[in-house]
Amino acid sequence: MIKKNVTMSDIAKAMNISTVSVSKALGNREGVSDELREKIKRKASEMGYTLHTNAHSAKDGFTYNIGIIAPKRFISEPSAFYWTIYKHIVELLQEKNYYGMLEVINDTPALPNEIPNSLTDKKVDGLILLGQFSDSYIDRLSQYYVPMVFLDYYGNRENAEIVLSDSFYGTYQLTSYIISNGHKKIGFLGNTEGSPCVQDRFLGFYKALLEKNLPLRREWIIRDRNSSGELYKTFVLPDELPSAFVCACDESAFNLMNQLREENCLVPQDISITGYDNQIYSSMTNPHLTTVDVNCPKMAGEAVDIILNKIRDKNYFRGRTLVTGKLVIRDSVRNLYD
């Protein structure tokens, strides 16, 4: 029988820690204590783990590093969607004996985006970009001629490899569920001007209304964040509330529920609320949120599969990959037929 190579995931399971911690320790990167680093290295040695990166690099010219680029404003919170995606990407890369090297860039107009050092120093074989970037910045990255995959990116770039969550169908499904529970007055909480994925979520919401000839009332479409992408904690609500709100993300739904509670408005008895993403905030609410799980592991898996194929085959091309999420029904929607 051929002995299975020990991976970082095997070490992580044996020590009951995250694969990310194992990667940081074995790569001598910050993020783990000196004590834990030594324990991980000892365990790796005991299990017979060998890091193949340097040996491979000398033979085939690959670095076995993948750069992962994320805008600072989308990864500032530990619970942020892109942090979840990043963790899945890193773990999947490690199973292939690759490293994921995170580079956080400032994407404000006053601070022009810097090219990551890992790219200028030729330390990566490819890039996975998380979120929305300007065309000018992508053009600058393209000058380095490394394969790129865009995750959760909306754009019309020719021959771009893009992995997207099906936000349109997700909110269409979510809104249809609300309607099936007897709701006819439904609002939307989200900034449709700031994010292409929120625009898709709004359009899915609107399609569900159109199919049932339900009104789209302007006063029930409420922004959940400012132009810089920072979420509001409270919102300016109309005097007449709808019977239900579809929120563009779980955190916005969480904030709205807190505000309504302070105003003695109960969920779901007085008003129904739904979120989107199925992140930590969906289980922090009382009651827990009905939401859409965007299937982060699947999105990360598609991005990793594409970038590794492109590194090995310069002619490989998949195009646009759409990942369908799943409706998660909990207790935040009242059935008006009961």
XYZ file of C-alpha atoms in Angstrom:
338
model
C 0.000 0.000 0.000
C 1.281 3.473 -0.884
C 1.612 5.656 2.185
C -0.527 8.791 2.069
C 1.389 12.067 2.259
C 0.707 13.974 5.466
C -0.988 17.319 4.794
C -1.423 20.439 6.891
C -5.078 19.472 7.332
C -3.954 16.181 8.917
C -1.769 18.062 11.399
C -4.592 20.488 12.189
C -7.021 17.636 12.898
C -4.502 15.852 15.108
C -3.968 19.007 17.194
C -7.602 20.193 17.070
C -6.585 23.581 15.645
C -7.242 25.380 12.360
C -5.333 24.616 9.189
C -4.607 28.343 8.913
C -2.676 28.201 12.213
C -0.652 25.231 10.960
C 0.176 27.097 7.749
C 1.324 30.190 9.612
C 3.501 28.152 11.982
C 5.193 26.062 9.295
C 5.646 29.115 7.097
C 7.120 31.143 9.983
C 4.482 33.820 9.551
C 2.862 36.001 12.200
C -0.442 35.023 13.779
C 0.549 32.228 16.162
C 2.488 32.340 19.418
C 6.086 31.053 19.594
C 4.951 28.274 21.926
C 2.223 27.054 19.562
C 4.560 27.378 16.573
C 7.063 24.999 18.188
C 4.315 22.528 19.140
C 3.036 22.500 15.563
C 6.511 21.967 14.137
C 7.153 19.095 16.545
C 3.831 17.488 15.631
C 4.547 17.915 11.926
C 7.904 16.204 12.381
C 6.356 13.349 14.392
C 3.748 12.761 11.679
C 6.358 12.756 8.926
C 5.210 15.959 7.246
C 7.599 17.471 4.722
C 7.159 20.825 3.041
C 7.656 20.261 -0.664
C 7.497 23.841 -1.863
C 11.215 24.571 -2.112
C 12.021 21.258 -3.738
C 9.250 21.659 -6.302
C 10.207 25.267 -6.991
C 13.760 24.353 -7.798
C 12.598 21.713 -10.283
C 9.622 23.241 -12.056
C 9.902 26.991 -11.553
C 6.652 27.362 -9.563
C 6.525 29.170 -6.218
C 3.517 27.178 -4.929
C 2.078 30.436 -3.581
C -1.247 31.997 -4.538
C -1.864 35.685 -3.826
C -5.287 36.500 -2.369
C -6.187 40.190 -2.685
C -9.044 41.816 -0.761
C -10.124 45.468 -0.329
C -9.649 46.651 3.254
C -13.229 47.890 3.655
C -14.630 44.423 2.938
C -12.377 42.490 5.308
C -12.148 44.795 8.314
C -14.427 42.688 10.551
C -13.533 39.122 11.663
C -17.075 38.037 10.755
C -16.880 39.551 7.260
C -18.008 37.405 4.323
C -14.576 37.627 2.661
C -12.799 36.384 5.776
C -14.953 33.258 5.590
C -14.144 32.823 1.905
C -10.442 33.433 2.553
C -10.268 30.736 5.243
C -11.870 28.191 2.909
C -9.479 29.122 0.084
C -6.400 28.769 2.313
C -7.467 25.350 3.592
C -8.179 24.087 0.084
C -4.834 25.369 -1.204
C -3.002 23.679 1.657
C -4.521 20.346 0.687
C -2.739 20.865 -2.654
C 0.504 21.906 -0.888
C 0.052 25.542 -1.885
C 0.198 28.618 0.327
C -2.416 31.383 0.244
C -0.816 34.806 0.764
C -3.341 37.457 1.799
C -2.755 41.056 0.650
C -5.203 43.694 1.929
C -5.283 46.844 -0.182
C -6.659 50.307 0.511
C -9.331 51.006 -2.076
C -10.275 54.581 -1.195
C -9.980 57.257 -3.938
C -7.480 59.240 -1.856
C -5.150 56.230 -1.541
C -4.335 54.630 -4.899
C -4.200 50.846 -4.774
C -0.704 49.461 -4.371
C 0.495 46.451 -6.300
C 1.092 43.598 -3.792
C 4.739 42.912 -2.961
C 4.172 39.218 -3.554
C 3.387 40.040 -7.183
C 6.177 42.548 -7.831
C 8.703 40.177 -6.204
C 7.426 37.255 -8.315
C 6.515 35.204 -5.257
C 3.110 33.990 -6.524
C 1.978 31.755 -9.378
C -1.491 33.286 -9.569
C -4.002 35.645 -7.955
C -7.498 35.260 -6.497
C -9.213 38.636 -6.132
C -12.057 38.964 -3.617
C -14.707 41.567 -4.381
C -14.942 44.577 -6.635
C -11.886 46.344 -8.066
C -11.529 49.245 -10.481
C -10.715 48.500 -14.122
C -7.556 50.590 -13.870
C -6.278 48.510 -10.943
C -7.027 45.234 -12.715
C -5.187 46.561 -15.777
C -2.128 47.225 -13.601
C -2.255 43.711 -12.169
C -2.607 42.260 -15.669
C 0.754 43.730 -16.661
C 2.453 41.048 -14.530
C 1.018 38.240 -16.664
C -0.041 35.856 -13.900
C -3.322 33.898 -13.990
C -6.179 35.630 -12.139
C -9.549 34.504 -10.801
C -12.197 36.982 -9.644
C -14.468 35.892 -6.800
C -17.673 37.870 -6.165
C -16.690 40.325 -8.911
C -19.062 41.992 -11.352
C -17.624 43.333 -14.578
C -17.571 43.009 -18.361
C -13.910 42.095 -18.779
C -13.345 39.792 -21.717
C -11.926 36.345 -20.903
C -12.133 36.942 -17.149
C -12.456 33.926 -14.841
C -15.273 34.854 -12.424
C -16.931 32.936 -9.574
C -20.208 34.451 -8.371
C -22.933 33.673 -5.879
C -26.369 33.638 -7.514
C -27.643 36.650 -5.549
C -30.540 37.264 -7.945
C -32.060 33.828 -7.484
C -31.287 33.834 -3.760
C -33.448 36.860 -2.966
C -36.052 35.791 -5.493
C -36.386 32.532 -3.578
C -36.326 34.335 -0.222
C -38.984 36.883 -1.215
C -41.161 34.163 -2.751
C -41.044 32.336 0.571
C -42.182 35.486 2.401
C -45.038 35.944 -0.069
C -46.061 32.294 0.371
C -46.570 33.113 4.059
C -49.225 35.692 3.180
C -47.157 38.905 3.105
C -48.104 41.514 0.510
C -46.383 44.602 1.914
C -42.647 43.907 1.687
C -39.694 46.282 1.957
C -36.017 46.021 1.032
C -33.085 47.083 3.234
C -29.864 47.511 1.265
C -27.775 50.024 -0.665
C -28.541 49.313 -4.323
C -26.143 52.065 -5.438
C -23.006 50.741 -3.769
C -22.648 47.055 -4.599
C -23.410 45.076 -7.774
C -24.304 41.974 -5.747
C -26.824 44.003 -3.698
C -28.275 45.256 -6.979
C -28.776 41.631 -8.030
C -30.404 40.875 -4.685
C -32.760 43.799 -5.137
C -33.661 42.668 -8.669
C -34.437 39.154 -7.424
C -36.630 40.715 -4.726
C -38.390 42.874 -7.335
C -38.997 39.923 -9.695
C -40.797 38.032 -6.922
C -43.053 41.072 -6.333
C -43.761 41.473 -10.040
C -44.833 37.852 -10.419
C -47.506 38.333 -7.739
C -48.501 41.869 -8.814
C -47.362 43.273 -5.464
C -46.409 46.960 -5.152
C -42.830 48.204 -4.940
C -43.110 51.229 -2.675
C -40.207 53.671 -2.733
C -40.493 54.525 0.967
C -39.938 50.834 1.771
C -36.575 50.727 -0.036
C -34.087 51.816 2.628
C -30.299 52.226 2.469
C -28.369 50.120 4.975
C -24.936 51.768 4.628
C -23.160 54.950 3.567
C -21.210 55.563 0.357
C -18.026 54.176 1.968
C -19.709 50.847 2.646
C -20.038 51.328 6.412
C -23.249 49.824 7.782
C -25.705 51.994 9.675
C -26.656 50.834 13.166
C -30.087 52.482 12.903
C -32.256 53.421 9.946
C -34.776 56.107 9.040
C -37.981 54.092 8.882
C -41.285 55.254 7.355
C -44.341 55.919 9.515
C -46.135 52.994 7.885
C -44.008 49.856 8.027
C -44.372 46.883 5.676
C -45.249 43.512 7.178
C -41.834 42.130 6.170
C -38.332 43.304 5.232
C -35.853 41.542 2.957
C -32.377 42.640 4.078
C -29.316 42.579 1.823
C -27.161 40.945 4.505
C -27.488 39.321 7.921
C -25.745 42.144 9.767
C -28.204 44.725 8.416
C -31.072 42.465 9.497
C -29.469 42.155 12.936
C -29.245 45.950 13.293
C -32.818 46.425 12.081
C -34.137 43.867 14.572
C -32.332 45.638 17.425
C -33.830 48.967 16.400
C -37.345 47.552 16.126
C -37.025 45.900 19.524
C -36.139 49.263 21.089
C -39.278 50.667 19.464
C -41.371 47.846 20.989
C -41.894 46.183 17.626
C -41.654 42.393 17.878
C -40.191 40.008 15.289
C -41.942 38.115 13.811
C -45.216 38.939 15.615
C -45.354 42.534 14.343
C -42.933 42.407 11.423
C -40.980 39.669 9.656
C -37.265 40.045 8.861
C -34.932 38.023 6.621
C -31.179 38.277 6.087
C -28.693 37.065 3.504
C -25.334 35.173 3.632
C -26.016 32.886 6.651
C -23.095 34.388 8.563
C -22.685 34.706 12.342
C -25.304 37.452 12.704
C -28.062 35.124 11.518
C -27.709 33.082 14.715
C -27.117 36.078 17.013
C -30.632 37.396 16.513
C -33.645 36.424 18.584
C -35.416 34.815 16.821
C -32.765 33.381 14.491
C -32.911 34.693 10.936
C -34.392 33.114 7.877
C -31.636 33.736 5.334
C -29.753 32.404 2.304
C -26.574 30.372 2.699
C -24.328 31.421 -0.197
C -22.259 28.198 -0.035
C -18.835 29.693 0.728
C -17.030 26.316 0.529
C -18.325 25.775 -3.010
C -17.327 29.287 -4.131
C -13.845 28.871 -2.655
C -13.524 25.425 -4.212
C -14.407 26.700 -7.682
C -11.891 29.561 -7.400
C -9.078 27.250 -6.250
C -9.822 24.681 -8.950
C -9.780 27.337 -11.681
C -6.560 29.055 -10.568
C -4.625 25.787 -10.227
C -5.787 24.653 -13.668
C -4.783 27.980 -15.196
C -1.325 27.795 -13.619
C -0.694 24.385 -15.201
C -2.389 25.109 -18.529
C -2.143 28.618 -19.966
C -4.963 27.807 -22.410
C -7.413 26.710 -19.691
C -10.578 28.818 -19.564
C -13.865 28.270 -17.760
C -15.426 31.752 -17.822
C -18.260 32.697 -15.480
C -19.177 30.204 -12.736
C -22.427 30.789 -10.848
C -22.839 29.125 -7.438
C -26.403 28.657 -6.190
C -27.063 29.116 -2.487
C -29.669 27.535 -0.242
C -32.692 28.970 1.543
C -32.342 28.508 5.321
C -35.738 28.748 7.048
C -35.732 29.707 10.711
C -38.163 31.656 12.911
C -38.063 35.283 11.755
C -40.954 35.095 9.263
C -44.540 34.960 10.495
C -47.137 32.941 8.615
C -50.053 35.349 8.252
C -52.397 32.494 7.316
C -52.162 30.977 10.803
